[in-house]
Amino acid sequence: MYASASTARLKAARRLTKRALRQQERAFLAEGPQAVSEALATGAGVSGLFVTAQAQARHADLVAKAEDAGIDVQLVSGEVMSELAQTVTPQGLLAVCDFVDVPLDRVTEARPALVVLLANVRDPGNAGTVLRTADAAGAGAVIFADASVDVYNGKCVRASAGSLFHLPVVAGVRLSAATAALRGAGLRVLAADGRGSVTLDDPRTSAALSSPTAWLFGNEAWGLPDDLLALADESVAVPIYGRAESLNLATAAAVCLYASAQALFSPGGATPRTPRCSPGRA
């Protein structure tokens, strides 16, 4: 039997589609089997699971795992799922999760070798993709600074493909405070900027990437203004060998992060992979 659209659980879940109410409840919605699976596997606080009949049949093991963990599971119609997931073709599984962001000092205490800083990044799909890329490249944390998009925005959560539950995320800090703290933890701050004084393929840049690095990425449309560029130790341009005017944010981030990962974590890299601090509720 489908859960009534007027139940307290559904009303509470609907509230989480609004940023202000997510902040108030310190909870968010994670949609899709990948996100739900990672939330359960990593021990993130999951308080509820909504599932359609089709998804229940397709992902019976995942639903059973949630039930075994004592999580409240409610069967809902496709219409209700579409409303909660806010997508045209929802995947039929949606978890209610506690916030997972951590304080900045928890990141710096772990002495990470690679960190991502997002400043004024507004597109949730881009932000989620960068988070996923940072996870794949072995980054120790992603920091959402200044006026960046809410990391718990549904599109950002989906684009992260479960990586939100894999590595520490810091939300809502000033970029000036973040860069100062990271520099104090031994990281060099590099800003990805088309006007950079050096290029990523410069041998000197490649050599420098073998040291702990925080990459700073700016807004999709206007990049990093001068006052934010001034917070970095150096600005680095991704070289364009063809006729393209530029790279989009997520692609540029992937190029920079994998250049760092190769220098830091490959067999010939100078710096061993450092343990990450555990994601968890602040």
PDB file of C-alpha atoms in Angstrom:
ATOM      1  CA  MET A   1       0.000   0.000   0.000  1.00  0.00           C
ATOM      2  CA  TYR A   2       1.332   3.430  -0.913  1.00  0.00           C
ATOM      3  CA  ALA A   3       2.064   5.908   1.838  1.00  0.00           C
ATOM      4  CA  SER A   4      -0.461   8.717   1.939  1.00  0.00           C
ATOM      5  CA  ALA A   5       0.766  12.014   0.553  1.00  0.00           C
ATOM      6  CA  SER A   6      -0.381  13.641   3.787  1.00  0.00           C
ATOM      7  CA  THR A   7       1.695  11.531   6.181  1.00  0.00           C
ATOM      8  CA  ALA A   8       4.065  13.287   8.567  1.00  0.00           C
ATOM      9  CA  ARG A   9       7.072  11.558   6.968  1.00  0.00           C
ATOM     10  CA  LEU A  10       6.236  12.851   3.502  1.00  0.00           C
ATOM     11  CA  LYS A  11       5.534  16.336   4.776  1.00  0.00           C
ATOM     12  CA  ALA A  12       8.901  16.370   6.522  1.00  0.00           C
ATOM     13  CA  ALA A  13      10.654  15.104   3.385  1.00  0.00           C
ATOM     14  CA  ARG A  14       8.998  17.745   1.205  1.00  0.00           C
ATOM     15  CA  ARG A  15      10.425  20.423   3.482  1.00  0.00           C
ATOM     16  CA  LEU A  16      13.919  19.248   2.588  1.00  0.00           C
ATOM     17  CA  THR A  17      13.517  20.371  -1.031  1.00  0.00           C
ATOM     18  CA  LYS A  18      14.035  23.939   0.309  1.00  0.00           C
ATOM     19  CA  ARG A  19      17.516  25.080   1.301  1.00  0.00           C
ATOM     20  CA  ALA A  20      16.426  27.101   4.340  1.00  0.00           C
ATOM     21  CA  LEU A  21      14.492  24.160   5.721  1.00  0.00           C
ATOM     22  CA  ARG A  22      17.380  21.767   5.052  1.00  0.00           C
ATOM     23  CA  GLN A  23      19.569  24.055   7.121  1.00  0.00           C
ATOM     24  CA  GLN A  24      16.976  24.170   9.867  1.00  0.00           C
ATOM     25  CA  GLU A  25      16.604  20.383  10.019  1.00  0.00           C
ATOM     26  CA  ARG A  26      20.252  19.610   9.127  1.00  0.00           C
ATOM     27  CA  ALA A  27      18.971  16.914   6.818  1.00  0.00           C
ATOM     28  CA  PHE A  28      18.795  16.413   3.044  1.00  0.00           C
ATOM     29  CA  LEU A  29      17.487  14.062   0.363  1.00  0.00           C
ATOM     30  CA  ALA A  30      19.771  11.647  -1.514  1.00  0.00           C
ATOM     31  CA  GLU A  31      18.182  10.120  -4.602  1.00  0.00           C
ATOM     32  CA  GLY A  32      19.093   6.992  -6.535  1.00  0.00           C
ATOM     33  CA  PRO A  33      20.531   3.561  -5.728  1.00  0.00           C
ATOM     34  CA  GLN A  34      24.168   4.756  -5.867  1.00  0.00           C
ATOM     35  CA  ALA A  35      23.654   7.546  -3.351  1.00  0.00           C
ATOM     36  CA  VAL A  36      21.477   5.403  -1.075  1.00  0.00           C
ATOM     37  CA  SER A  37      23.943   2.509  -1.214  1.00  0.00           C
ATOM     38  CA  GLU A  38      26.888   4.764  -0.321  1.00  0.00           C
ATOM     39  CA  ALA A  39      24.961   6.462   2.481  1.00  0.00           C
ATOM     40  CA  LEU A  40      24.198   3.082   4.037  1.00  0.00           C
ATOM     41  CA  ALA A  41      27.689   1.679   3.443  1.00  0.00           C
ATOM     42  CA  THR A  42      29.540   4.642   4.950  1.00  0.00           C
ATOM     43  CA  GLY A  43      27.411   4.866   8.070  1.00  0.00           C
ATOM     44  CA  ALA A  44      25.891   8.235   7.232  1.00  0.00           C
ATOM     45  CA  GLY A  45      22.832   9.015   9.317  1.00  0.00           C
ATOM     46  CA  VAL A  46      19.868   7.754   7.269  1.00  0.00           C
ATOM     47  CA  SER A  47      16.535   8.256   9.009  1.00  0.00           C
ATOM     48  CA  GLY A  48      14.129   7.241   6.258  1.00  0.00           C
ATOM     49  CA  LEU A  49      13.847   5.655   2.823  1.00  0.00           C
ATOM     50  CA  PHE A  50      11.138   6.210   0.228  1.00  0.00           C
ATOM     51  CA  VAL A  51      10.851   3.616  -2.533  1.00  0.00           C
ATOM     52  CA  THR A  52       8.537   2.902  -5.466  1.00  0.00           C
ATOM     53  CA  ALA A  53       7.211  -0.595  -6.132  1.00  0.00           C
ATOM     54  CA  GLN A  54       9.419  -0.969  -9.226  1.00  0.00           C
ATOM     55  CA  ALA A  55      12.549   0.130  -7.361  1.00  0.00           C
ATOM     56  CA  GLN A  56      11.705  -2.136  -4.447  1.00  0.00           C
ATOM     57  CA  ALA A  57      11.667  -5.125  -6.796  1.00  0.00           C
ATOM     58  CA  ARG A  58      14.819  -4.018  -8.616  1.00  0.00           C
ATOM     59  CA  HIS A  59      16.810  -3.174  -5.484  1.00  0.00           C
ATOM     60  CA  ALA A  60      15.399  -5.631  -2.979  1.00  0.00           C
ATOM     61  CA  ASP A  61      18.800  -6.155  -1.329  1.00  0.00           C
ATOM     62  CA  LEU A  62      19.249  -2.436  -0.745  1.00  0.00           C
ATOM     63  CA  VAL A  63      15.772  -2.056   0.723  1.00  0.00           C
ATOM     64  CA  ALA A  64      16.361  -5.093   2.941  1.00  0.00           C
ATOM     65  CA  LYS A  65      19.642  -3.599   4.146  1.00  0.00           C
ATOM     66  CA  ALA A  66      17.846  -0.415   5.147  1.00  0.00           C
ATOM     67  CA  GLU A  67      15.136  -2.353   6.952  1.00  0.00           C
ATOM     68  CA  ASP A  68      17.738  -4.465   8.765  1.00  0.00           C
ATOM     69  CA  ALA A  69      19.360  -1.224   9.944  1.00  0.00           C
ATOM     70  CA  GLY A  70      16.059  -0.153  11.481  1.00  0.00           C
ATOM     71  CA  ILE A  71      15.441   2.579   8.906  1.00  0.00           C
ATOM     72  CA  ASP A  72      11.820   3.521   8.263  1.00  0.00           C
ATOM     73  CA  VAL A  73      10.981   2.416   4.699  1.00  0.00           C
ATOM     74  CA  GLN A  74       7.872   3.792   2.977  1.00  0.00           C
ATOM     75  CA  LEU A  75       6.425   2.665  -0.333  1.00  0.00           C
ATOM     76  CA  VAL A  76       5.290   5.620  -2.457  1.00  0.00           C
ATOM     77  CA  SER A  77       3.811   6.163  -5.889  1.00  0.00           C
ATOM     78  CA  GLY A  78       5.868   7.325  -8.842  1.00  0.00           C
ATOM     79  CA  GLU A  79       4.077  10.664  -8.686  1.00  0.00           C
ATOM     80  CA  VAL A  80       5.106  11.261  -5.097  1.00  0.00           C
ATOM     81  CA  MET A  81       8.660  10.129  -5.854  1.00  0.00           C
ATOM     82  CA  SER A  82       8.893  12.605  -8.753  1.00  0.00           C
ATOM     83  CA  GLU A  83       7.804  15.399  -6.436  1.00  0.00           C
ATOM     84  CA  LEU A  84      10.370  14.514  -3.787  1.00  0.00           C
ATOM     85  CA  ALA A  85      13.260  13.804  -6.169  1.00  0.00           C
ATOM     86  CA  GLN A  86      12.475  16.853  -8.334  1.00  0.00           C
ATOM     87  CA  THR A  87      13.556  15.008 -11.481  1.00  0.00           C
ATOM     88  CA  VAL A  88      11.684  14.044 -14.645  1.00  0.00           C
ATOM     89  CA  THR A  89      12.712  10.390 -14.394  1.00  0.00           C
ATOM     90  CA  PRO A  90      13.490   9.571 -10.753  1.00  0.00           C
ATOM     91  CA  GLN A  91      15.251   6.311  -9.956  1.00  0.00           C
ATOM     92  CA  GLY A  92      12.723   5.221  -7.357  1.00  0.00           C
ATOM     93  CA  LEU A  93      14.885   5.317  -4.209  1.00  0.00           C
ATOM     94  CA  LEU A  94      15.279   8.354  -1.996  1.00  0.00           C
ATOM     95  CA  ALA A  95      16.899   8.529   1.439  1.00  0.00           C
ATOM     96  CA  VAL A  96      16.560  11.152   4.152  1.00  0.00           C
ATOM     97  CA  CYS A  97      20.101  11.745   5.437  1.00  0.00           C
ATOM     98  CA  ASP A  98      21.730  13.839   8.139  1.00  0.00           C
ATOM     99  CA  PHE A  99      24.160  16.531   7.030  1.00  0.00           C
ATOM    100  CA  VAL A 100      27.682  15.187   6.568  1.00  0.00           C
ATOM    101  CA  ASP A 101      29.757  18.393   6.420  1.00  0.00           C
ATOM    102  CA  VAL A 102      32.616  18.824   8.878  1.00  0.00           C
ATOM    103  CA  PRO A 103      34.351  21.839  10.453  1.00  0.00           C
ATOM    104  CA  LEU A 104      37.358  23.273   8.640  1.00  0.00           C
ATOM    105  CA  ASP A 105      39.722  22.394  11.475  1.00  0.00           C
ATOM    106  CA  ARG A 106      38.906  18.704  11.112  1.00  0.00           C
ATOM    107  CA  VAL A 107      40.236  18.865   7.564  1.00  0.00           C
ATOM    108  CA  THR A 108      43.405  20.763   8.428  1.00  0.00           C
ATOM    109  CA  GLU A 109      44.171  18.506  11.400  1.00  0.00           C
ATOM    110  CA  ALA A 110      44.272  15.538   9.004  1.00  0.00           C
ATOM    111  CA  ARG A 111      47.071  17.230   6.993  1.00  0.00           C
ATOM    112  CA  PRO A 112      45.642  16.320   3.565  1.00  0.00           C
ATOM    113  CA  ALA A 113      47.858  16.303   0.482  1.00  0.00           C
ATOM    114  CA  LEU A 114      45.171  17.500  -1.933  1.00  0.00           C
ATOM    115  CA  VAL A 115      42.161  19.754  -1.291  1.00  0.00           C
ATOM    116  CA  VAL A 116      39.584  21.442  -3.534  1.00  0.00           C
ATOM    117  CA  LEU A 117      38.289  24.957  -2.862  1.00  0.00           C
ATOM    118  CA  LEU A 118      35.149  26.164  -4.649  1.00  0.00           C
ATOM    119  CA  ALA A 119      34.525  29.919  -4.603  1.00  0.00           C
ATOM    120  CA  ASN A 120      31.233  31.318  -5.900  1.00  0.00           C
ATOM    121  CA  VAL A 121      30.496  28.142  -7.880  1.00  0.00           C
ATOM    122  CA  ARG A 122      26.764  28.414  -8.497  1.00  0.00           C
ATOM    123  CA  ASP A 123      25.801  25.500 -10.741  1.00  0.00           C
ATOM    124  CA  PRO A 124      24.904  22.447  -8.614  1.00  0.00           C
ATOM    125  CA  GLY A 125      25.660  20.003 -11.423  1.00  0.00           C
ATOM    126  CA  ASN A 126      29.159  21.428 -11.825  1.00  0.00           C
ATOM    127  CA  ALA A 127      29.763  21.437  -8.078  1.00  0.00           C
ATOM    128  CA  GLY A 128      28.646  17.827  -7.719  1.00  0.00           C
ATOM    129  CA  THR A 129      30.786  16.741 -10.661  1.00  0.00           C
ATOM    130  CA  VAL A 130      33.848  18.462  -9.187  1.00  0.00           C
ATOM    131  CA  LEU A 131      33.149  16.730  -5.871  1.00  0.00           C
ATOM    132  CA  ARG A 132      32.999  13.374  -7.672  1.00  0.00           C
ATOM    133  CA  THR A 133      36.220  14.149  -9.548  1.00  0.00           C
ATOM    134  CA  ALA A 134      37.960  15.192  -6.324  1.00  0.00           C
ATOM    135  CA  ASP A 135      36.981  11.860  -4.792  1.00  0.00           C
ATOM    136  CA  ALA A 136      38.319   9.957  -7.802  1.00  0.00           C
ATOM    137  CA  ALA A 137      41.587  11.935  -7.737  1.00  0.00           C
ATOM    138  CA  GLY A 138      42.176  11.102  -4.084  1.00  0.00           C
ATOM    139  CA  ALA A 139      41.517  14.543  -2.621  1.00  0.00           C
ATOM    140  CA  GLY A 140      41.315  14.824   1.145  1.00  0.00           C
ATOM    141  CA  ALA A 141      38.420  17.309   1.207  1.00  0.00           C
ATOM    142  CA  VAL A 142      36.242  19.687  -0.797  1.00  0.00           C
ATOM    143  CA  ILE A 143      35.488  23.123   0.629  1.00  0.00           C
ATOM    144  CA  PHE A 144      32.430  25.096  -0.516  1.00  0.00           C
ATOM    145  CA  ALA A 145      33.401  28.700   0.210  1.00  0.00           C
ATOM    146  CA  ASP A 146      31.738  32.100   0.022  1.00  0.00           C
ATOM    147  CA  ALA A 147      28.619  32.142  -2.170  1.00  0.00           C
ATOM    148  CA  SER A 148      28.972  28.646  -3.624  1.00  0.00           C
ATOM    149  CA  VAL A 149      25.905  26.495  -4.186  1.00  0.00           C
ATOM    150  CA  ASP A 150      24.445  24.436  -1.345  1.00  0.00           C
ATOM    151  CA  VAL A 151      26.243  21.081  -1.343  1.00  0.00           C
ATOM    152  CA  TYR A 152      22.913  19.476  -0.339  1.00  0.00           C
ATOM    153  CA  ASN A 153      21.052  20.786  -3.384  1.00  0.00           C
ATOM    154  CA  GLY A 154      19.399  17.747  -4.995  1.00  0.00           C
ATOM    155  CA  LYS A 155      21.176  18.198  -8.330  1.00  0.00           C
ATOM    156  CA  CYS A 156      24.542  18.562  -6.609  1.00  0.00           C
ATOM    157  CA  VAL A 157      23.950  15.395  -4.554  1.00  0.00           C
ATOM    158  CA  ARG A 158      22.979  13.450  -7.683  1.00  0.00           C
ATOM    159  CA  ALA A 159      25.958  14.733  -9.676  1.00  0.00           C
ATOM    160  CA  SER A 160      28.336  13.637  -6.902  1.00  0.00           C
ATOM    161  CA  ALA A 161      27.216  10.015  -7.542  1.00  0.00           C
ATOM    162  CA  GLY A 162      27.731   9.028  -3.913  1.00  0.00           C
ATOM    163  CA  SER A 163      31.061  10.819  -3.481  1.00  0.00           C
ATOM    164  CA  LEU A 164      29.431  13.228  -1.025  1.00  0.00           C
ATOM    165  CA  PHE A 165      29.577  10.324   1.451  1.00  0.00           C
ATOM    166  CA  HIS A 166      33.208   9.432   0.689  1.00  0.00           C
ATOM    167  CA  LEU A 167      35.272  12.469   1.581  1.00  0.00           C
ATOM    168  CA  PRO A 168      35.004  15.353   4.030  1.00  0.00           C
ATOM    169  CA  VAL A 169      33.069  18.391   2.846  1.00  0.00           C
ATOM    170  CA  VAL A 170      33.239  21.818   4.464  1.00  0.00           C
ATOM    171  CA  ALA A 171      30.363  24.213   3.791  1.00  0.00           C
ATOM    172  CA  GLY A 172      29.770  27.908   4.303  1.00  0.00           C
ATOM    173  CA  VAL A 173      33.244  29.185   5.200  1.00  0.00           C
ATOM    174  CA  ARG A 174      34.939  32.361   4.020  1.00  0.00           C
ATOM    175  CA  LEU A 175      37.558  31.757   1.363  1.00  0.00           C
ATOM    176  CA  SER A 176      40.043  33.946   3.232  1.00  0.00           C
ATOM    177  CA  ALA A 177      39.693  31.779   6.348  1.00  0.00           C
ATOM    178  CA  ALA A 178      39.951  28.558   4.332  1.00  0.00           C
ATOM    179  CA  THR A 179      43.092  29.562   2.438  1.00  0.00           C
ATOM    180  CA  ALA A 180      44.786  30.764   5.624  1.00  0.00           C
ATOM    181  CA  ALA A 181      43.969  27.517   7.443  1.00  0.00           C
ATOM    182  CA  LEU A 182      45.145  25.340   4.562  1.00  0.00           C
ATOM    183  CA  ARG A 183      48.346  27.294   4.203  1.00  0.00           C
ATOM    184  CA  GLY A 184      48.898  26.831   7.929  1.00  0.00           C
ATOM    185  CA  ALA A 185      48.473  23.083   7.409  1.00  0.00           C
ATOM    186  CA  GLY A 186      51.283  23.068   4.860  1.00  0.00           C
ATOM    187  CA  LEU A 187      49.355  23.296   1.587  1.00  0.00           C
ATOM    188  CA  ARG A 188      50.200  25.614  -1.271  1.00  0.00           C
ATOM    189  CA  VAL A 189      47.113  27.313  -2.750  1.00  0.00           C
ATOM    190  CA  LEU A 190      46.953  27.310  -6.554  1.00  0.00           C
ATOM    191  CA  ALA A 191      44.206  29.138  -8.400  1.00  0.00           C
ATOM    192  CA  ALA A 192      43.038  27.709 -11.722  1.00  0.00           C
ATOM    193  CA  ASP A 193      42.737  30.776 -13.932  1.00  0.00           C
ATOM    194  CA  GLY A 194      43.033  31.381 -17.659  1.00  0.00           C
ATOM    195  CA  ARG A 195      45.182  34.442 -16.981  1.00  0.00           C
ATOM    196  CA  GLY A 196      47.595  32.402 -14.867  1.00  0.00           C
ATOM    197  CA  SER A 197      51.230  33.436 -14.607  1.00  0.00           C
ATOM    198  CA  VAL A 198      52.299  29.851 -15.349  1.00  0.00           C
ATOM    199  CA  THR A 199      50.721  26.953 -17.228  1.00  0.00           C
ATOM    200  CA  LEU A 200      49.875  23.505 -15.952  1.00  0.00           C
ATOM    201  CA  ASP A 201      52.236  21.847 -18.437  1.00  0.00           C
ATOM    202  CA  ASP A 202      55.219  23.946 -17.353  1.00  0.00           C
ATOM    203  CA  PRO A 203      57.850  21.561 -15.885  1.00  0.00           C
ATOM    204  CA  ARG A 204      58.184  23.817 -12.848  1.00  0.00           C
ATOM    205  CA  THR A 205      54.454  23.535 -12.179  1.00  0.00           C
ATOM    206  CA  SER A 206      54.564  19.759 -12.518  1.00  0.00           C
ATOM    207  CA  ALA A 207      57.410  19.581 -10.019  1.00  0.00           C
ATOM    208  CA  ALA A 208      55.592  21.844  -7.556  1.00  0.00           C
ATOM    209  CA  LEU A 209      52.519  19.592  -7.632  1.00  0.00           C
ATOM    210  CA  SER A 210      54.423  16.891  -5.780  1.00  0.00           C
ATOM    211  CA  SER A 211      53.906  18.990  -2.642  1.00  0.00           C
ATOM    212  CA  PRO A 212      50.551  19.269  -0.781  1.00  0.00           C
ATOM    213  CA  THR A 213      48.249  21.466  -2.847  1.00  0.00           C
ATOM    214  CA  ALA A 214      44.866  23.146  -2.531  1.00  0.00           C
ATOM    215  CA  TRP A 215      43.290  23.920  -5.912  1.00  0.00           C
ATOM    216  CA  LEU A 216      41.007  26.970  -6.037  1.00  0.00           C
ATOM    217  CA  PHE A 217      38.257  27.053  -8.667  1.00  0.00           C
ATOM    218  CA  GLY A 218      35.953  30.002  -9.333  1.00  0.00           C
ATOM    219  CA  ASN A 219      32.603  30.825 -10.835  1.00  0.00           C
ATOM    220  CA  GLU A 220      31.577  29.158 -14.105  1.00  0.00           C
ATOM    221  CA  ALA A 221      30.939  32.442 -15.932  1.00  0.00           C
ATOM    222  CA  TRP A 222      33.468  34.941 -14.599  1.00  0.00           C
ATOM    223  CA  GLY A 223      36.096  32.805 -12.902  1.00  0.00           C
ATOM    224  CA  LEU A 224      38.002  34.282  -9.977  1.00  0.00           C
ATOM    225  CA  PRO A 225      37.974  38.054  -9.357  1.00  0.00           C
ATOM    226  CA  ASP A 226      41.222  39.772  -8.437  1.00  0.00           C
ATOM    227  CA  ASP A 227      40.481  39.890  -4.707  1.00  0.00           C
ATOM    228  CA  LEU A 228      40.058  36.108  -4.588  1.00  0.00           C
ATOM    229  CA  LEU A 229      43.028  35.457  -6.870  1.00  0.00           C
ATOM    230  CA  ALA A 230      45.098  37.423  -4.388  1.00  0.00           C
ATOM    231  CA  LEU A 231      44.378  34.752  -1.763  1.00  0.00           C
ATOM    232  CA  ALA A 232      46.259  32.128  -3.797  1.00  0.00           C
ATOM    233  CA  ASP A 233      50.010  31.608  -3.817  1.00  0.00           C
ATOM    234  CA  GLU A 234      50.006  31.394  -7.613  1.00  0.00           C
ATOM    235  CA  SER A 235      47.569  31.260 -10.510  1.00  0.00           C
ATOM    236  CA  VAL A 236      47.876  28.455 -13.053  1.00  0.00           C
ATOM    237  CA  ALA A 237      46.369  28.324 -16.543  1.00  0.00           C
ATOM    238  CA  VAL A 238      45.263  25.073 -18.184  1.00  0.00           C
ATOM    239  CA  PRO A 239      46.852  25.209 -21.670  1.00  0.00           C
ATOM    240  CA  ILE A 240      44.573  25.156 -24.702  1.00  0.00           C
ATOM    241  CA  TYR A 241      46.245  23.421 -27.640  1.00  0.00           C
ATOM    242  CA  GLY A 242      43.325  23.637 -30.038  1.00  0.00           C
ATOM    243  CA  ARG A 243      40.902  26.387 -30.993  1.00  0.00           C
ATOM    244  CA  ALA A 244      38.478  26.102 -28.057  1.00  0.00           C
ATOM    245  CA  GLU A 245      37.959  29.366 -26.200  1.00  0.00           C
ATOM    246  CA  SER A 246      38.156  27.682 -22.787  1.00  0.00           C
ATOM    247  CA  LEU A 247      37.280  24.598 -20.756  1.00  0.00           C
ATOM    248  CA  ASN A 248      34.221  24.371 -18.535  1.00  0.00           C
ATOM    249  CA  LEU A 249      34.691  24.294 -14.790  1.00  0.00           C
ATOM    250  CA  ALA A 250      34.292  20.550 -14.251  1.00  0.00           C
ATOM    251  CA  THR A 251      36.695  19.671 -17.084  1.00  0.00           C
ATOM    252  CA  ALA A 252      39.334  22.151 -15.960  1.00  0.00           C
ATOM    253  CA  ALA A 253      39.041  20.843 -12.406  1.00  0.00           C
ATOM    254  CA  ALA A 254      39.521  17.261 -13.617  1.00  0.00           C
ATOM    255  CA  VAL A 255      42.670  18.199 -15.559  1.00  0.00           C
ATOM    256  CA  CYS A 256      44.188  20.054 -12.580  1.00  0.00           C
ATOM    257  CA  LEU A 257      43.275  17.455  -9.977  1.00  0.00           C
ATOM    258  CA  TYR A 258      44.597  14.543 -11.988  1.00  0.00           C
ATOM    259  CA  ALA A 259      47.842  16.412 -12.613  1.00  0.00           C
ATOM    260  CA  SER A 260      48.175  16.710  -8.833  1.00  0.00           C
ATOM    261  CA  ALA A 261      47.120  13.107  -8.270  1.00  0.00           C
ATOM    262  CA  GLN A 262      49.761  11.854 -10.689  1.00  0.00           C
ATOM    263  CA  ALA A 263      52.459  13.887  -8.944  1.00  0.00           C
ATOM    264  CA  LEU A 264      51.319  12.951  -5.446  1.00  0.00           C
ATOM    265  CA  PHE A 265      49.979   9.427  -5.613  1.00  0.00           C
ATOM    266  CA  SER A 266      51.458   7.643  -8.617  1.00  0.00           C
ATOM    267  CA  PRO A 267      54.269   5.092  -8.004  1.00  0.00           C
ATOM    268  CA  GLY A 268      56.833   7.747  -8.847  1.00  0.00           C
ATOM    269  CA  GLY A 269      55.085  10.492  -6.876  1.00  0.00           C
ATOM    270  CA  ALA A 270      56.961  12.188  -4.085  1.00  0.00           C
ATOM    271  CA  THR A 271      54.172  12.267  -1.490  1.00  0.00           C
ATOM    272  CA  PRO A 272      52.354   9.146  -0.215  1.00  0.00           C
ATOM    273  CA  ARG A 273      48.583   9.163  -0.036  1.00  0.00           C
ATOM    274  CA  THR A 274      47.575  10.595   3.330  1.00  0.00           C
ATOM    275  CA  PRO A 275      44.667   9.318   5.414  1.00  0.00           C
ATOM    276  CA  ARG A 276      41.489  11.318   5.101  1.00  0.00           C
ATOM    277  CA  CYS A 277      39.595  12.601   8.057  1.00  0.00           C
ATOM    278  CA  SER A 278      36.321  10.747   8.318  1.00  0.00           C
ATOM    279  CA  PRO A 279      33.177  12.415   6.977  1.00  0.00           C
ATOM    280  CA  GLY A 280      30.699  12.934   9.743  1.00  0.00           C
ATOM    281  CA  ARG A 281      28.239  15.262  11.274  1.00  0.00           C
ATOM    282  CA  ALA A 282      29.738  18.539  12.457  1.00  0.00           C
TER     283      ALA A 282
END
